[in-house]
PDB file of C-alpha atoms in Angstrom:
ATOM      1  CA  MET A   1      13.655 -21.728 -14.577  1.00 75.00           C
ATOM      2  CA  SER A   2      16.685 -19.667 -13.782  1.00 84.00           C
ATOM      3  CA  VAL A   3      18.056 -17.383 -15.952  1.00 89.00           C
ATOM      4  CA  ASN A   4      21.436 -15.432 -16.197  1.00 93.00           C
ATOM      5  CA  LEU A   5      21.035 -11.867 -16.982  1.00 94.00           C
ATOM      6  CA  GLU A   6      22.516  -8.005 -16.310  1.00 95.00           C
ATOM      7  CA  PHE A   7      19.739  -5.212 -15.510  1.00 96.00           C
ATOM      8  CA  SER A   8      19.731  -1.376 -15.096  1.00 97.00           C
ATOM      9  CA  ALA A   9      17.014   0.085 -12.938  1.00 97.00           C
ATOM     10  CA  LYS A  10      16.874   3.695 -13.600  1.00 97.00           C
ATOM     11  CA  VAL A  11      15.066   6.798 -12.143  1.00 98.00           C
ATOM     12  CA  GLY A  12      14.833   9.560 -14.568  1.00 97.00           C
ATOM     13  CA  LYS A  13      13.228  12.469 -12.489  1.00 97.00           C
ATOM     14  CA  TRP A  14      13.074  13.446  -9.127  1.00 97.00           C
ATOM     15  CA  PRO A  15      12.552  16.627  -7.148  1.00 97.00           C
ATOM     16  CA  PRO A  16      16.158  17.940  -6.037  1.00 95.00           C
ATOM     17  CA  GLU A  17      14.865  18.366  -2.496  1.00 97.00           C
ATOM     18  CA  ARG A  18      14.126  14.540  -2.465  1.00 97.00           C
ATOM     19  CA  GLU A  19      17.387  13.464  -4.282  1.00 97.00           C
ATOM     20  CA  ASP A  20      18.760  11.535  -0.869  1.00 97.00           C
ATOM     21  CA  GLU A  21      15.250   9.948  -0.159  1.00 98.00           C
ATOM     22  CA  VAL A  22      14.803   8.681  -3.908  1.00 98.00           C
ATOM     23  CA  LEU A  23      18.607   7.423  -4.032  1.00 98.00           C
ATOM     24  CA  ALA A  24      17.878   5.682  -0.756  1.00 98.00           C
ATOM     25  CA  ALA A  25      14.720   4.185  -2.299  1.00 98.00           C
ATOM     26  CA  LEU A  26      16.665   2.702  -5.111  1.00 98.00           C
ATOM     27  CA  LYS A  27      19.262   1.240  -2.589  1.00 98.00           C
ATOM     28  CA  ALA A  28      16.716  -0.406  -0.515  1.00 98.00           C
ATOM     29  CA  TRP A  29      15.160  -1.839  -3.561  1.00 98.00           C
ATOM     30  CA  ALA A  30      18.246  -3.388  -4.714  1.00 98.00           C
ATOM     31  CA  TYR A  31      19.946  -4.404  -1.280  1.00 98.00           C
ATOM     32  CA  GLU A  32      16.733  -4.897   0.821  1.00 98.00           C
ATOM     33  CA  ASP A  33      13.950  -6.134  -1.330  1.00 97.00           C
ATOM     34  CA  GLU A  34      15.823  -8.038  -4.052  1.00 96.00           C
ATOM     35  CA  SER A  35      18.685  -9.149  -1.743  1.00 96.00           C
ATOM     36  CA  PHE A  36      21.441  -8.286  -3.962  1.00 97.00           C
ATOM     37  CA  ASP A  37      25.110  -7.515  -2.710  1.00 95.00           C
ATOM     38  CA  GLU A  38      26.880  -4.449  -3.435  1.00 95.00           C
ATOM     39  CA  ARG A  39      29.434  -6.413  -5.293  1.00 95.00           C
ATOM     40  CA  GLU A  40      26.656  -7.400  -7.793  1.00 96.00           C
ATOM     41  CA  VAL A  41      24.762  -4.314  -7.907  1.00 97.00           C
ATOM     42  CA  LEU A  42      25.829  -0.808  -7.919  1.00 97.00           C
ATOM     43  CA  VAL A  43      23.716   2.232  -7.290  1.00 98.00           C
ATOM     44  CA  ASP A  44      24.725   5.821  -8.135  1.00 96.00           C
ATOM     45  CA  ILE A  45      23.813   9.273  -9.906  1.00 96.00           C
ATOM     46  CA  LEU A  46      25.162   9.099 -13.404  1.00 95.00           C
ATOM     47  CA  GLY A  47      25.362  11.673 -16.187  1.00 94.00           C
ATOM     48  CA  GLY A  48      25.517  15.253 -16.262  1.00 90.00           C
ATOM     49  CA  GLY A  49      29.164  15.404 -18.165  1.00 90.00           C
ATOM     50  CA  PRO A  50      29.601  16.454 -21.766  1.00 91.00           C
ATOM     51  CA  ARG A  51      29.719  13.123 -22.939  1.00 90.00           C
ATOM     52  CA  ASN A  52      26.787  11.625 -20.935  1.00 89.00           C
ATOM     53  CA  PRO A  53      24.332  14.873 -20.432  1.00 90.00           C
ATOM     54  CA  ILE A  54      21.422  13.140 -18.985  1.00 90.00           C
ATOM     55  CA  VAL A  55      21.396  12.905 -15.248  1.00 94.00           C
ATOM     56  CA  ARG A  56      19.947   9.690 -13.682  1.00 96.00           C
ATOM     57  CA  MET A  57      20.107   7.452 -10.795  1.00 97.00           C
ATOM     58  CA  GLU A  58      20.836   3.793 -11.887  1.00 97.00           C
ATOM     59  CA  ALA A  59      20.839   0.468  -9.991  1.00 98.00           C
ATOM     60  CA  TYR A  60      22.952  -1.827 -12.462  1.00 97.00           C
ATOM     61  CA  THR A  61      24.616  -4.937 -12.144  1.00 97.00           C
ATOM     62  CA  THR A  62      28.504  -5.344 -12.491  1.00 96.00           C
ATOM     63  CA  GLY A  63      28.367  -8.773 -14.252  1.00 94.00           C
ATOM     64  CA  PRO A  64      25.609 -11.134 -15.024  1.00 94.00           C
ATOM     65  CA  VAL A  65      23.551 -12.704 -12.066  1.00 95.00           C
ATOM     66  CA  ILE A  66      21.201 -15.648 -11.690  1.00 93.00           C
ATOM     67  CA  ILE A  67      17.550 -14.886 -11.265  1.00 93.00           C
ATOM     68  CA  SER A  68      15.211 -17.966 -10.204  1.00 92.00           C
ATOM     69  CA  ARG A  69      11.844 -17.890 -11.548  1.00 93.00           C
ATOM     70  CA  PHE A  70      12.450 -14.953 -13.686  1.00 91.00           C
ATOM     71  CA  GLY A  71       9.082 -15.271 -15.395  1.00 90.00           C
ATOM     72  CA  ALA A  72       7.361 -14.328 -12.098  1.00 93.00           C
ATOM     73  CA  TRP A  73      10.463 -12.360 -10.549  1.00 94.00           C
ATOM     74  CA  HIS A  74      10.475  -9.796 -13.350  1.00 93.00           C
ATOM     75  CA  PRO A  75       6.805  -8.277 -12.852  1.00 95.00           C
ATOM     76  CA  GLU A  76       7.259  -8.168  -9.353  1.00 96.00           C
ATOM     77  CA  ALA A  77      10.311  -6.712  -8.999  1.00 96.00           C
ATOM     78  CA  GLU A  78       9.293  -3.868 -11.218  1.00 97.00           C
ATOM     79  CA  ALA A  79       6.469  -3.502  -8.994  1.00 97.00           C
ATOM     80  CA  ARG A  80       8.536  -3.323  -5.819  1.00 98.00           C
ATOM     81  CA  LEU A  81      11.019  -0.704  -7.648  1.00 98.00           C
ATOM     82  CA  ARG A  82       8.025   1.730  -8.777  1.00 97.00           C
ATOM     83  CA  LYS A  83       6.551   1.408  -5.397  1.00 98.00           C
ATOM     84  CA  ARG A  84       9.627   2.566  -3.647  1.00 98.00           C
ATOM     85  CA  VAL A  85      10.889   4.977  -6.072  1.00 98.00           C
ATOM     86  CA  GLU A  86       7.428   6.916  -6.567  1.00 97.00           C
ATOM     87  CA  ALA A  87       6.922   6.521  -2.523  1.00 98.00           C
ATOM     88  CA  ALA A  88      10.038   8.750  -2.364  1.00 98.00           C
ATOM     89  CA  GLY A  89       9.112  11.195  -4.737  1.00 98.00           C
ATOM     90  CA  GLY A  90      10.822   9.861  -8.117  1.00 97.00           C
ATOM     91  CA  SER A  91       9.471   9.176 -11.555  1.00 97.00           C
ATOM     92  CA  ASP A  92      10.353   7.986 -15.136  1.00 97.00           C
ATOM     93  CA  VAL A  93      11.141   4.561 -13.777  1.00 97.00           C
ATOM     94  CA  SER A  94      12.524   1.564 -15.931  1.00 96.00           C
ATOM     95  CA  LEU A  95      13.908  -1.793 -15.713  1.00 96.00           C
ATOM     96  CA  LYS A  96      15.642  -3.351 -18.592  1.00 96.00           C
ATOM     97  CA  PHE A  97      17.325  -6.578 -18.743  1.00 94.00           C
ATOM     98  CA  THR A  98      20.194  -8.299 -21.332  1.00 91.00           C
ATOM     99  CA  PHE A  99      20.516 -11.799 -21.361  1.00 89.00           C
ATOM    100  CA  PRO A 100      24.327 -12.500 -22.114  1.00 83.00           C
ATOM    101  CA  ASP A 101      23.699 -16.209 -22.771  1.00 74.00           C
ATOM    102  CA  GLU A 102      21.884 -15.093 -25.830  1.00 70.00           C
ATOM    103  CA  ASP A 103      24.813 -13.295 -27.543  1.00 58.00           C
TER     104      ASP A 103
END
C-alpha cells in the first residue's frame, strides 16, 4: 500500500571532529539509499539560535512524498539510517512521520 507522508530524520549528537562525516552519512541515506531528490528532501544542520537552541542535523521533506509499501519500507529505512549515521560517529537518531491526508 502506498502512503502520502512527510518525515524528519534527526541526528542529535556527533563528535565535533566527525561533523562532516555524519552530515555526509545523512545525505547518503536520503539521496542514495532512499533515492529522494534534493527538491523533495533537504539535509542541513539546524538550531543554535535563541528561538531554536538545540543544534541537530535533519533530513526533512519539503512537502508530502509518496512511499510504496510503507509497512516494509519504514523499519528498513530506519535501520539503514541508524547504520549509516552510527558508522559515521553520530547518535541520538530518530525518524518521525506525519500523514497529511489524515488531518
